[in-house]
Coordinates of C-alpha atoms in Angstrom, one line a residue:
M1 CA 25.2 49.8 -10.3
F2 CA 21.8 49.6 -8.9
P3 CA 19.9 49.4 -12.3
L4 CA 22.5 46.8 -13.3
L5 CA 21.7 44.8 -10.0
T6 CA 17.8 45.2 -10.7
V7 CA 18.2 43.9 -14.2
L8 CA 20.1 40.7 -13.0
S9 CA 17.7 40.4 -10.4
M10 CA 14.7 40.4 -12.7
F11 CA 16.4 38.1 -15.1
Y12 CA 17.3 35.5 -12.2
Y13 CA 13.4 35.7 -11.1
I14 CA 12.4 34.9 -14.7
C15 CA 14.8 32.1 -15.0
L16 CA 13.3 30.6 -11.4
Q17 CA 9.9 31.0 -12.7
R18 CA 10.7 28.9 -15.8
Q19 CA 12.3 26.2 -13.8
A20 CA 9.5 26.2 -11.3
R21 CA 7.2 25.0 -14.1
T22 CA 9.4 22.0 -14.5
G23 CA 9.9 21.2 -11.0
T24 CA 8.1 18.6 -9.0
R25 CA 6.3 19.1 -5.7
G26 CA 8.7 16.7 -4.1
E27 CA 11.8 18.9 -5.0
I28 CA 10.0 22.2 -4.1
M29 CA 9.1 20.5 -0.6
N30 CA 12.6 19.1 -0.3
S31 CA 14.1 22.6 -1.0
R32 CA 11.9 24.0 1.6
Q33 CA 13.0 21.8 4.3
A34 CA 16.4 22.1 3.4
I35 CA 16.1 26.2 3.7
E36 CA 14.1 25.6 7.1
S37 CA 17.1 23.6 8.3
N38 CA 19.9 25.5 7.1
Q39 CA 21.7 25.7 10.3
R40 CA 22.8 21.7 10.1
T41 CA 26.3 20.8 9.1
L42 CA 26.3 18.9 5.8
P43 CA 25.8 15.0 6.4
H44 CA 28.3 12.6 5.5
T45 CA 27.0 10.8 2.4
V46 CA 28.4 7.3 2.5
E47 CA 27.5 4.9 -0.2
V48 CA 25.7 1.6 1.2
E49 CA 25.6 -1.8 -0.6
Q50 CA 22.8 -4.0 0.0
Y51 CA 21.6 -7.6 -1.0
V52 CA 17.8 -8.3 -1.1
K53 CA 16.6 -9.2 2.7
E54 CA 13.0 -10.4 1.8
I55 CA 10.9 -11.1 -1.1
V56 CA 7.7 -8.9 -0.5
D57 CA 5.5 -10.0 -3.4
F58 CA 5.2 -11.5 -6.9
S59 CA 3.1 -12.4 -9.6
S60 CA 4.5 -15.9 -10.6
H61 CA 7.4 -18.3 -10.6
Y62 CA 8.2 -21.5 -12.0
G63 CA 9.0 -23.2 -8.8
S64 CA 6.7 -24.6 -6.1
E65 CA 5.2 -23.1 -3.1
N66 CA 6.9 -25.3 -0.6
S67 CA 10.5 -25.7 -2.1
M68 CA 13.2 -23.2 -3.0
S69 CA 14.1 -24.4 -6.5
Y70 CA 13.6 -21.9 -9.3
T71 CA 11.4 -19.7 -6.8
M72 CA 11.7 -15.9 -6.3
W73 CA 13.0 -16.5 -2.8
N74 CA 16.4 -17.2 -4.2
L75 CA 16.6 -13.6 -5.1
A76 CA 17.1 -13.0 -1.1
G77 CA 20.7 -12.8 -0.3
M78 CA 24.1 -12.9 -2.0
P79 CA 24.4 -14.5 -5.4
N80 CA 24.3 -18.3 -5.5
V81 CA 25.3 -19.0 -9.1
Y82 CA 26.7 -15.9 -10.7
P83 CA 29.0 -15.3 -12.7
S84 CA 28.1 -18.8 -13.9
S85 CA 25.7 -19.3 -16.9
G86 CA 23.1 -21.8 -17.3
D87 CA 19.9 -23.3 -15.9
F88 CA 20.4 -23.8 -12.1
T89 CA 17.6 -24.4 -9.7
Q90 CA 19.1 -21.7 -7.2
T91 CA 17.9 -18.8 -9.2
A92 CA 14.6 -17.3 -9.6
V93 CA 12.6 -17.9 -12.7
F94 CA 9.4 -16.8 -13.7
R95 CA 6.3 -19.0 -15.0
M96 CA 6.3 -17.9 -19.0
Y97 CA 8.5 -16.9 -21.5
G98 CA 8.1 -16.4 -25.4
K99 CA 4.9 -15.5 -27.4
W100 CA 3.7 -19.0 -27.6
W101 CA 1.4 -18.5 -24.5
E102 CA -0.5 -15.8 -26.3
Q103 CA -1.4 -18.4 -29.0
C104 CA -3.0 -21.0 -26.6
A105 CA -6.9 -21.2 -26.4
S106 CA -6.6 -20.4 -22.6
A107 CA -4.8 -16.9 -23.2
P108 CA -7.0 -14.1 -22.3
Q109 CA -8.4 -11.7 -24.9
P110 CA -6.2 -8.3 -24.9
F111 CA -8.0 -5.3 -23.7
R112 CA -8.5 -2.2 -25.8
R113 CA -6.6 1.1 -25.0
T114 CA -3.7 -0.6 -23.1
P115 CA -0.9 2.1 -23.8
D116 CA 2.0 0.9 -26.3
R117 CA 4.6 1.6 -23.6
F118 CA 3.0 -0.7 -20.9
H119 CA 4.8 -4.2 -21.7
S120 CA 5.1 -5.6 -18.2
Q121 CA 4.0 -9.4 -17.9
D122 CA 5.3 -10.2 -14.3
Y123 CA 6.8 -8.6 -11.3
V124 CA 8.6 -9.2 -8.1
E125 CA 8.9 -6.7 -5.2
L126 CA 12.1 -6.8 -2.9
A127 CA 12.7 -5.3 0.3
F128 CA 16.5 -4.2 1.6
E129 CA 17.4 -3.8 5.3
D130 CA 18.1 0.2 5.1
P131 CA 16.3 3.0 3.0
V132 CA 18.5 4.9 1.0
Y133 CA 18.5 7.3 -1.8
P134 CA 19.2 5.0 -4.7
T135 CA 22.4 5.7 -6.6
S136 CA 22.7 2.2 -8.7
I137 CA 21.0 -1.1 -8.9
D138 CA 22.6 -4.1 -10.3
I139 CA 20.6 -7.1 -11.6
L140 CA 22.7 -10.5 -11.9
E141 CA 21.2 -12.3 -14.6
T142 CA 22.5 -16.0 -15.2
Y143 CA 20.3 -17.2 -18.0
H144 CA 18.6 -15.5 -21.0
P145 CA 19.1 -12.0 -19.8
G146 CA 17.1 -9.1 -20.9
A147 CA 13.8 -9.7 -19.2
V148 CA 13.7 -6.7 -16.7
I149 CA 12.2 -4.0 -18.6
R150 CA 11.1 -1.7 -15.6
I151 CA 12.5 -0.7 -12.1
L152 CA 10.6 1.4 -9.5
A153 CA 11.3 2.6 -5.9
C154 CA 8.6 2.7 -3.2
S155 CA 8.3 5.5 -0.4
L156 CA 6.8 2.6 1.8
N157 CA 9.1 0.9 4.3
P158 CA 8.0 -2.7 4.1
F159 CA 9.0 -3.5 7.7
F160 CA 6.9 -1.0 9.1
Q161 CA 3.6 -2.0 10.4
N162 CA 1.4 0.9 10.0
L163 CA 0.8 2.2 6.4
P164 CA 1.5 5.9 5.8
A165 CA -1.1 8.4 4.5
E166 CA 0.5 8.3 0.9
V167 CA 2.4 5.4 -0.9
R168 CA 4.5 6.8 -3.8
W169 CA 6.1 4.9 -6.3
E170 CA 8.7 6.4 -8.8
E171 CA 10.1 4.9 -11.8
L172 CA 13.7 4.6 -11.9
W173 CA 14.5 2.9 -15.1
S174 CA 12.3 1.5 -17.9
G175 CA 13.1 0.0 -21.4
E176 CA 11.8 -1.7 -24.2
P177 CA 11.4 -6.0 -24.1
S178 CA 14.6 -7.0 -25.6
K179 CA 16.6 -10.3 -26.7
M180 CA 20.1 -10.6 -25.8
V181 CA 22.7 -12.1 -28.6
T182 CA 24.4 -14.1 -26.0
L183 CA 23.2 -16.4 -23.2
Q184 CA 26.1 -15.6 -20.9
A185 CA 25.5 -14.2 -17.6
R186 CA 25.6 -10.6 -17.1
Q187 CA 25.3 -7.8 -14.6
F188 CA 22.9 -5.5 -15.7
S189 CA 23.1 -1.8 -14.1
P190 CA 21.0 0.5 -16.0
R191 CA 21.2 4.2 -15.3
I192 CA 18.7 5.2 -12.9
K193 CA 16.8 8.2 -11.9
Q194 CA 17.6 9.9 -8.9
I195 CA 14.5 10.3 -6.5
N196 CA 13.8 12.7 -3.4
F197 CA 12.8 10.2 -1.1
P198 CA 14.7 7.3 0.7
T199 CA 13.8 3.7 -0.5
N200 CA 14.2 0.2 0.7
L201 CA 11.3 -1.6 -1.5
I202 CA 12.5 -2.1 -5.2
R203 CA 10.1 -3.4 -7.7
L204 CA 11.3 -5.4 -10.9
E205 CA 8.9 -5.7 -13.8
V206 CA 9.7 -8.2 -16.7
N207 CA 8.7 -9.0 -20.0
S208 CA 10.1 -12.4 -21.4
S209 CA 8.3 -12.4 -24.8
L210 CA 11.1 -11.9 -27.0
L211 CA 13.3 -14.6 -25.2
E212 CA 13.9 -18.0 -26.4
Y213 CA 13.8 -19.8 -23.1
Y214 CA 13.3 -19.1 -19.4
A215 CA 15.0 -15.8 -17.9
E216 CA 17.0 -16.7 -14.7
L217 CA 17.8 -13.9 -11.9
D218 CA 20.1 -14.7 -9.4
A219 CA 20.4 -11.6 -7.2
V220 CA 20.0 -7.8 -7.0
V221 CA 22.2 -5.2 -5.4
L222 CA 20.9 -1.8 -4.2
R223 CA 23.4 1.0 -3.7
G224 CA 22.7 4.5 -2.4
V225 CA 23.1 6.9 0.3
K226 CA 21.3 7.2 3.8
Q227 CA 21.2 11.0 3.7
R228 CA 21.7 13.4 0.7
S229 CA 24.0 16.4 1.3
L230 CA 22.2 19.9 1.1
L231 CA 24.3 20.9 -1.9
S232 CA 22.5 18.1 -3.9
L233 CA 19.2 19.8 -2.8
Y234 CA 20.1 23.0 -4.1
K235 CA 21.5 21.7 -7.5
M236 CA 20.1 23.7 -10.2
P237 CA 20.1 23.0 -14.0
L238 CA 22.0 25.3 -15.8
I239 CA 19.9 28.2 -17.3
D240 CA 19.5 28.1 -21.1
I241 CA 19.0 31.6 -22.7
N242 CA 16.5 29.7 -24.9
D243 CA 14.2 29.4 -21.9
L244 CA 13.5 33.1 -22.1
S245 CA 11.6 32.5 -25.1
D246 CA 7.7 32.4 -25.6
S247 CA 6.3 29.8 -23.7
D248 CA 4.6 26.7 -25.4
E249 CA 1.3 28.0 -24.3
E250 CA 2.0 31.1 -26.0
K251 CA 3.1 29.7 -29.1
D252 CA 0.0 27.1 -29.3
A253 CA -2.1 30.4 -29.1
Y254 CA -0.4 31.8 -31.8
E255 CA -0.7 28.8 -34.0
A256 CA -4.4 28.5 -33.2
E257 CA -5.2 32.3 -34.1
R258 CA -3.3 31.7 -37.4
L259 CA -5.2 28.6 -38.2
H260 CA -8.4 30.4 -37.4
K261 CA -7.5 33.3 -39.7
Q262 CA -6.6 30.8 -42.5
C263 CA -9.7 28.8 -42.4
R264 CA -11.8 32.6 -42.0
D265 CA -10.0 33.7 -45.2
T266 CA -11.2 30.5 -47.0
G267 CA -14.7 30.9 -45.8
I268 CA -14.9 28.4 -43.2
N269 CA -16.4 30.7 -40.5
E270 CA -19.3 28.7 -38.9
H271 CA -18.4 27.2 -35.9
T272 CA -19.5 27.1 -32.2
N273 CA -17.7 27.3 -29.0
N274 CA -16.8 23.4 -29.7
G275 CA -14.8 24.2 -32.8
Y276 CA -15.3 22.4 -35.9
F277 CA -15.7 18.9 -34.0
D278 CA -19.7 19.8 -34.2
K279 CA -19.4 19.3 -37.9
L280 CA -18.6 15.6 -37.4
P281 CA -21.0 12.8 -36.8
Y282 CA -21.0 11.7 -33.3
E283 CA -20.2 8.1 -34.1
L284 CA -17.0 9.0 -36.0
I285 CA -15.7 11.0 -33.0
Q286 CA -16.6 8.1 -30.9
L287 CA -14.5 5.9 -33.2
L288 CA -11.7 8.3 -33.1
L289 CA -11.7 8.4 -29.2
D290 CA -11.4 4.5 -29.2
H291 CA -7.6 4.7 -30.0
V292 CA -6.9 7.1 -27.2
T293 CA -5.4 6.0 -23.9
L294 CA -7.4 6.3 -20.6
P295 CA -5.4 9.2 -19.3
D296 CA -5.4 11.2 -22.4
L297 CA -9.3 10.6 -22.4
C298 CA -9.5 12.4 -19.2
R299 CA -7.4 15.1 -20.4
L300 CA -9.4 15.4 -23.4
A301 CA -12.6 15.5 -21.5
Q302 CA -11.3 19.2 -19.9
T303 CA -11.0 20.7 -23.2
C304 CA -14.6 21.3 -24.2
K305 CA -18.3 20.5 -23.7
L306 CA -18.7 18.4 -26.8
L307 CA -15.5 16.4 -26.2
Y308 CA -16.3 16.2 -22.4
Q309 CA -19.7 14.6 -23.6
H310 CA -18.0 11.9 -25.7
C311 CA -14.9 11.0 -23.1
C312 CA -17.6 10.2 -20.5
D313 CA -19.9 8.3 -22.6
P314 CA -20.1 5.1 -21.1
L315 CA -19.9 3.4 -24.6
Q316 CA -16.0 4.2 -24.2
Y317 CA -15.9 2.2 -21.2
I318 CA -17.3 -1.3 -22.3
Q319 CA -13.8 -2.8 -21.3
L320 CA -11.1 -1.0 -19.3
S321 CA -7.7 -2.1 -18.3
L322 CA -6.4 -0.3 -15.0
Q323 CA -3.2 -2.6 -14.7
P324 CA -0.9 -0.3 -16.6
Y325 CA -1.7 2.5 -14.0
W326 CA -1.5 -0.1 -11.0
A327 CA 0.5 2.3 -9.0
R328 CA -1.9 5.4 -9.2
V329 CA -5.3 3.1 -8.8
N330 CA -7.2 3.7 -5.5
D331 CA -10.6 4.6 -4.2
S332 CA -10.7 8.1 -5.8
A333 CA -9.9 6.7 -9.1
L334 CA -12.6 4.3 -9.0
D335 CA -15.1 6.7 -7.7
H336 CA -13.9 9.2 -10.8
L337 CA -14.7 6.6 -13.2
Q338 CA -17.8 5.0 -11.7
S339 CA -20.2 7.2 -13.6
R340 CA -18.6 6.2 -16.8
C341 CA -18.4 2.5 -16.1
T342 CA -22.3 1.8 -15.8
L343 CA -22.1 -0.3 -19.0
I344 CA -18.8 -1.9 -18.5
Q345 CA -18.3 -5.5 -19.6
R346 CA -14.8 -6.3 -19.2
L347 CA -12.7 -4.8 -16.4
N348 CA -8.8 -5.4 -15.6
L349 CA -7.7 -4.4 -12.0
S350 CA -4.7 -6.8 -11.7
W351 CA -1.8 -5.5 -9.5
S352 CA -3.8 -2.7 -8.4
G353 CA -5.1 -1.5 -5.0
N354 CA -2.7 -3.2 -2.6
R355 CA -1.2 -1.3 0.7
G356 CA -4.8 0.1 1.3
A357 CA -5.1 1.9 -2.1
I358 CA -8.5 0.3 -2.7
T359 CA -10.6 -0.6 0.1
L360 CA -13.6 -2.9 0.6
A361 CA -16.2 0.2 0.6
G362 CA -14.6 2.0 -2.5
F363 CA -14.4 -1.4 -4.5
C364 CA -17.7 -3.3 -3.5
S365 CA -19.9 -0.9 -1.7
R366 CA -19.6 1.8 -4.3
F367 CA -18.0 0.7 -7.6
L368 CA -19.3 -2.9 -8.1
K369 CA -22.7 -1.8 -6.7
V370 CA -23.1 0.7 -9.7
C371 CA -20.9 -1.0 -12.2
G372 CA -21.0 -4.6 -11.9
S373 CA -24.3 -5.9 -13.1
Q374 CA -23.0 -5.9 -16.9
L375 CA -19.5 -7.4 -16.2
V376 CA -18.6 -10.8 -17.8
C377 CA -14.6 -10.5 -17.3
L378 CA -13.1 -9.5 -14.1
E379 CA -9.1 -9.7 -13.7
L380 CA -7.9 -9.6 -10.1
A381 CA -4.5 -11.0 -10.3
C382 CA -2.3 -10.0 -7.2
C383 CA -5.2 -8.0 -5.9
H384 CA -4.3 -8.3 -2.4
F385 CA -7.2 -6.0 -1.1
L386 CA -9.5 -8.7 -1.7
N387 CA -11.0 -10.6 1.0
E388 CA -14.2 -12.9 1.7
A389 CA -16.3 -10.0 1.7
C390 CA -15.2 -9.0 -1.5
L391 CA -15.9 -12.3 -3.2
E392 CA -19.2 -12.4 -1.7
V393 CA -20.0 -9.0 -3.1
I394 CA -18.6 -9.9 -6.5
A395 CA -21.1 -13.1 -6.4
Q396 CA -24.0 -10.9 -6.0
M397 CA -23.3 -7.9 -8.0
C398 CA -21.7 -9.7 -10.9
P399 CA -24.3 -12.4 -12.0
N400 CA -23.1 -12.5 -15.7
L401 CA -19.6 -13.0 -14.9
Q402 CA -17.9 -15.4 -17.2
E403 CA -14.1 -15.1 -16.6
L404 CA -12.6 -14.6 -13.1
N405 CA -8.8 -14.4 -12.7
L406 CA -7.5 -14.5 -9.1
S407 CA -3.9 -15.4 -10.0
S408 CA -1.4 -15.2 -7.1
C409 CA -4.1 -13.9 -4.4
D410 CA -2.3 -15.9 -2.3
R411 CA -3.6 -13.9 0.8
L412 CA -7.4 -14.9 0.4
H413 CA -8.6 -17.3 3.1
P414 CA -9.5 -20.6 1.8
Q415 CA -13.1 -20.4 2.8
A416 CA -13.7 -17.3 0.6
F417 CA -13.6 -19.2 -2.5
S418 CA -16.8 -20.9 -1.6
H419 CA -18.6 -17.8 -2.8
I420 CA -17.3 -18.3 -6.5
S421 CA -19.9 -21.4 -6.9
K422 CA -22.6 -18.7 -7.1
L423 CA -21.2 -17.5 -10.3
V424 CA -22.6 -20.5 -12.4
G425 CA -22.1 -18.8 -15.7
L426 CA -18.2 -18.9 -15.4
R427 CA -16.2 -20.1 -18.4
R428 CA -12.7 -19.1 -17.4
L429 CA -11.4 -19.4 -13.8
I430 CA -7.9 -18.8 -12.9
L431 CA -6.8 -19.8 -9.4
Y432 CA -3.1 -20.3 -9.9
R433 CA -1.3 -19.8 -6.6
T434 CA -4.3 -19.5 -4.3
K435 CA -5.3 -21.3 -1.1
I436 CA -8.4 -22.8 -2.5
E437 CA -9.3 -26.1 -0.3
Q438 CA -11.1 -29.1 -1.8
T439 CA -14.4 -28.4 -0.3
A440 CA -15.0 -25.1 -2.2
L441 CA -13.3 -26.3 -5.4
L442 CA -15.9 -29.4 -5.5
S443 CA -18.6 -26.8 -4.9
I444 CA -17.5 -24.7 -7.7
L445 CA -17.2 -27.5 -10.2
N446 CA -20.7 -28.6 -8.8
F447 CA -22.5 -25.4 -9.8
C448 CA -20.2 -23.9 -12.6
T449 CA -20.9 -26.6 -15.2
D450 CA -20.1 -24.4 -18.2
L451 CA -16.1 -24.0 -17.5
R452 CA -13.8 -24.0 -20.5
H453 CA -10.7 -22.9 -18.8
L454 CA -9.4 -23.9 -15.5
N455 CA -6.2 -23.2 -13.9
L456 CA -5.3 -24.8 -10.6
G457 CA -1.6 -24.4 -11.0
S458 CA 0.4 -24.6 -7.6
C459 CA -2.9 -25.0 -5.7
I460 CA -1.3 -26.7 -2.8
M461 CA -4.1 -27.0 -0.5
I462 CA -6.1 -29.6 -2.3
E463 CA -5.8 -33.0 -0.7
D464 CA -7.1 -35.3 -3.5
Y465 CA -6.8 -34.3 -7.3
D466 CA -8.2 -37.8 -8.2
M467 CA -11.5 -36.8 -6.6
I468 CA -11.3 -33.4 -8.2
A469 CA -10.5 -34.7 -11.5
S470 CA -13.5 -37.1 -11.3
M471 CA -15.7 -34.1 -10.6
I472 CA -14.4 -32.3 -13.7
S473 CA -14.9 -35.1 -15.6
A474 CA -18.4 -35.4 -14.6
K475 CA -19.6 -31.6 -14.6
S476 CA -17.1 -29.9 -17.0
K477 CA -17.9 -31.8 -20.2
N478 CA -16.8 -28.4 -22.2
L479 CA -13.5 -28.0 -20.5
K480 CA -11.0 -26.9 -23.2
S481 CA -8.0 -26.3 -20.8
L482 CA -6.7 -27.5 -17.4
D483 CA -3.7 -26.6 -15.7
I484 CA -2.8 -28.4 -12.6
W485 CA 0.9 -27.6 -12.8
R486 CA 2.8 -29.0 -9.7
C487 CA -0.1 -31.0 -8.3
K488 CA 1.5 -33.5 -6.0
N489 CA -1.4 -36.1 -5.7
I490 CA -2.8 -37.0 -9.0
T491 CA -2.8 -40.7 -10.1
E492 CA -3.4 -42.6 -13.3
K493 CA -6.9 -43.2 -11.4
G494 CA -7.7 -39.4 -11.9
I495 CA -6.2 -39.2 -15.4
T496 CA -8.4 -41.8 -16.7
E497 CA -11.5 -40.3 -15.2
L498 CA -10.5 -37.0 -16.3
V499 CA -10.1 -37.9 -20.3
S500 CA -13.2 -40.0 -20.3
G501 CA -15.4 -37.0 -19.8
C502 CA -13.5 -34.1 -21.0
R503 CA -12.9 -35.1 -24.7
L504 CA -12.7 -31.5 -25.9
L505 CA -9.5 -31.0 -24.0
E506 CA -7.1 -28.9 -26.1
E507 CA -4.4 -28.1 -23.1
L508 CA -3.3 -30.1 -20.4
D509 CA -0.2 -29.2 -18.0
L510 CA 0.5 -31.7 -15.8
G511 CA 4.0 -30.2 -15.3
W512 CA 6.1 -31.7 -12.0
C513 CA 3.0 -34.0 -11.3
S514 CA 5.5 -36.6 -9.7
T515 CA 2.8 -39.0 -9.0
L516 CA 1.9 -39.9 -12.2
Q517 CA 3.9 -43.1 -13.8
S518 CA 4.1 -44.1 -17.5
S519 CA 4.2 -47.7 -16.5
T520 CA 0.5 -47.4 -15.5
G521 CA -0.3 -46.5 -19.1
C522 CA -2.0 -43.3 -17.9
F523 CA -0.2 -41.2 -20.6
V524 CA -1.1 -43.9 -23.4
H525 CA -4.7 -43.9 -22.4
L526 CA -4.6 -40.1 -22.3
A527 CA -3.0 -39.6 -26.2
R528 CA -5.9 -42.2 -27.2
H529 CA -9.0 -40.1 -25.7
L530 CA -7.7 -36.5 -26.5
P531 CA -7.7 -36.3 -30.1
K532 CA -8.0 -32.2 -30.0
L533 CA -5.0 -32.1 -28.0
R534 CA -2.6 -29.0 -28.8
K535 CA -0.6 -28.4 -25.7
F536 CA 0.6 -31.2 -23.6
F537 CA 3.1 -30.5 -20.6
V538 CA 4.7 -33.5 -18.7
T539 CA 7.5 -31.6 -17.5
A540 CA 10.0 -33.4 -15.2
N541 CA 8.3 -36.6 -15.4
R542 CA 11.1 -39.1 -15.8
T543 CA 9.1 -41.8 -16.7
V544 CA 7.6 -40.7 -20.1
C545 CA 9.0 -43.0 -22.8
D546 CA 9.0 -43.8 -26.6
T547 CA 5.5 -45.7 -26.3
D548 CA 4.0 -42.4 -25.0
I549 CA 5.3 -40.1 -27.6
E550 CA 4.5 -42.8 -30.3
E551 CA 0.9 -42.7 -29.0
L552 CA 0.8 -39.0 -29.2
A553 CA 2.3 -39.0 -32.7
A554 CA -0.5 -41.5 -33.6
N555 CA -3.3 -39.7 -32.1
C556 CA -2.9 -36.1 -31.7
P557 CA -2.1 -34.6 -34.8
N558 CA -3.1 -31.0 -34.0
L559 CA 0.0 -31.1 -31.2
Q560 CA 1.5 -27.7 -31.1
H561 CA 3.3 -27.6 -27.7
L562 CA 5.0 -30.2 -26.1
D563 CA 7.3 -30.3 -23.0
I564 CA 9.0 -33.6 -21.9
L565 CA 11.6 -32.0 -19.9
G566 CA 13.8 -34.3 -17.6
T567 CA 12.6 -37.8 -19.0
R568 CA 15.5 -40.3 -19.5
M569 CA 13.5 -42.7 -21.7
V570 CA 12.8 -40.9 -24.9
S571 CA 15.0 -41.7 -28.0
P572 CA 15.5 -39.6 -31.1
A573 CA 13.8 -42.1 -33.1
S574 CA 10.5 -41.6 -31.2
L575 CA 10.8 -37.6 -31.5
R576 CA 11.4 -37.7 -35.2
K577 CA 8.4 -39.8 -35.5
L578 CA 6.5 -37.4 -33.5
L579 CA 7.7 -34.5 -35.9
Q580 CA 6.9 -36.2 -38.8
S581 CA 3.1 -37.0 -37.7
C582 CA 2.5 -33.5 -35.8
K583 CA 2.7 -31.0 -38.6
D584 CA 1.4 -28.0 -36.5
L585 CA 4.3 -28.6 -33.8
L586 CA 5.8 -25.3 -32.7
L587 CA 7.4 -26.0 -29.5
L588 CA 9.4 -29.0 -28.2
D589 CA 11.1 -28.9 -24.9
V590 CA 13.6 -31.7 -24.5
S591 CA 15.9 -30.1 -21.8
F592 CA 17.7 -32.5 -19.5
C593 CA 16.4 -35.3 -21.6
S594 CA 19.6 -37.7 -21.4
Q595 CA 19.2 -39.5 -24.7
I596 CA 18.7 -36.3 -26.3
D597 CA 22.1 -34.4 -26.8
T598 CA 23.0 -31.3 -28.6
R599 CA 23.7 -33.2 -31.7
V600 CA 20.7 -34.4 -32.1
V601 CA 18.8 -31.2 -31.3
Q602 CA 20.8 -29.5 -34.2
E603 CA 20.0 -32.4 -36.7
L604 CA 16.1 -32.1 -35.8
T605 CA 16.1 -28.2 -35.9
V606 CA 17.9 -28.5 -39.5
Q607 CA 15.2 -31.1 -40.5
F608 CA 12.1 -29.6 -39.1
P609 CA 13.1 -25.7 -39.0
K610 CA 9.6 -24.3 -37.9
V611 CA 9.7 -26.1 -34.6
F612 CA 11.4 -24.4 -31.5
I613 CA 13.2 -27.2 -30.0
K614 CA 14.4 -26.2 -26.5
K615 CA 17.8 -27.7 -24.8
S616 CA 18.7 -25.9 -21.5
F617 CA 22.0 -26.3 -20.2
T618 CA 23.9 -25.9 -17.2
Q619 CA 27.5 -24.6 -17.3

């Protein structure tokens, strides 16, 4: 009897060892806590259903900063539209869709080493009332579903003032970008992973590149239990007898020994401690490592001295995107990379460092002090750790900077932006959804005279866009793209000034600029003075008329993207003339154009098949 018990005990001990190799630290800690509190009675696990209480953060939205239409704030509360389908202002809509944005001159160059599995373009973070262990998440999509590709949960309670020592993000679900066959509303309920901490902060990441129009989200439902039963903590996967086979490490060792024997038998026996990599030219190994992602590069550095030397070579870090790893980027990560990034020229820290992960000392005092001198491109979208001191250090430590992205850094104080004027070599400046004021912007335009791409979309603190347009015309003669999406005070005077000095403009976004009136002749004047125009957005300007379209057809032969959503005064005849003249046209949005019905769109699509003609609808 006793020998049998001994054998069974040893068998179970081995199984536990196998399982421990795959168990997470959190599961082990939870199991330990459960054992220490084994006198408790089993808690009652009742599933709680919650709608979003508050929108904590987001990267972009179609709507305005001072209204509710098409904004992320529509995700709060119960559904407004579902189960109806169509284009509704009461939903949440991100700023981009499709692949055509990447074709524009203003699109940034992609970063090397971006992992193939990283597809996220936008995000929104949602706070719920009570922390729960999630059991399911429902996302109510009402128009062009399929944008959501990743769902994460955070250990932080967003309603607590004090930050914990550690903020953890856990992926609940992820998928590939997709395109739904139907446009009908749907409830998206992916199977989510169980996590070992309660959460009331959920993050959705989206990719709309395969969608034919803007995706619209109506509400998000979080279901979960406030307490997990002790039985769930003790749940153990069934033991497979195959787990008792040789470990992967033992198999790898055996294969390595077998390969070594084969090489020795064939006469290849000259080697060093670095293996046969010593026989390869240094440059060849460097080229091979160009295709390795950053985490794999760090792992590879631990294999041997030779590869450590290659993996730490600053030439491997000329450009570096940390955006795919935003949840893990902190001061320690920057300190670790500092010695490798002494030659870095392009750095993407977008979405990173929030909630205390990156500090002023870590980013400015240490990292930029060593690595900033060669930087020409710095992507800092949604980096809420930034403050005025950070921008001052960037201006001092990065004298060669040509591209700066501060998109959705909406917590920066207005006076912080004045330091940007010291970066006189800037060519691309993204200030979308920031609180920059007129004085700081005028200073930037006065000193940064080589700007090629300027994004001022949804910058609501600027009081006089006519004055800004006049300064751009005088100082930015080489400007190729200008985005003043949802500017509320530019007039025909500003447009006349702008086009008189910026003849090289290829992209101009005047979407939702309600103060512009076609009757003043501003659009005709614009078309006649911008022959290189490729992208022109006059979204939601109801005064655009046939004369404006005909002038574009006559003077802008390179036009590729045109958005005239919402106009009542454009006829099918003028559109046909435009399509015949502009042979490169790829995108034409005529949604809510009252004279352009579905039948006209179908006829034009047949006649001009390479043009994507968009016609939104409301059910």
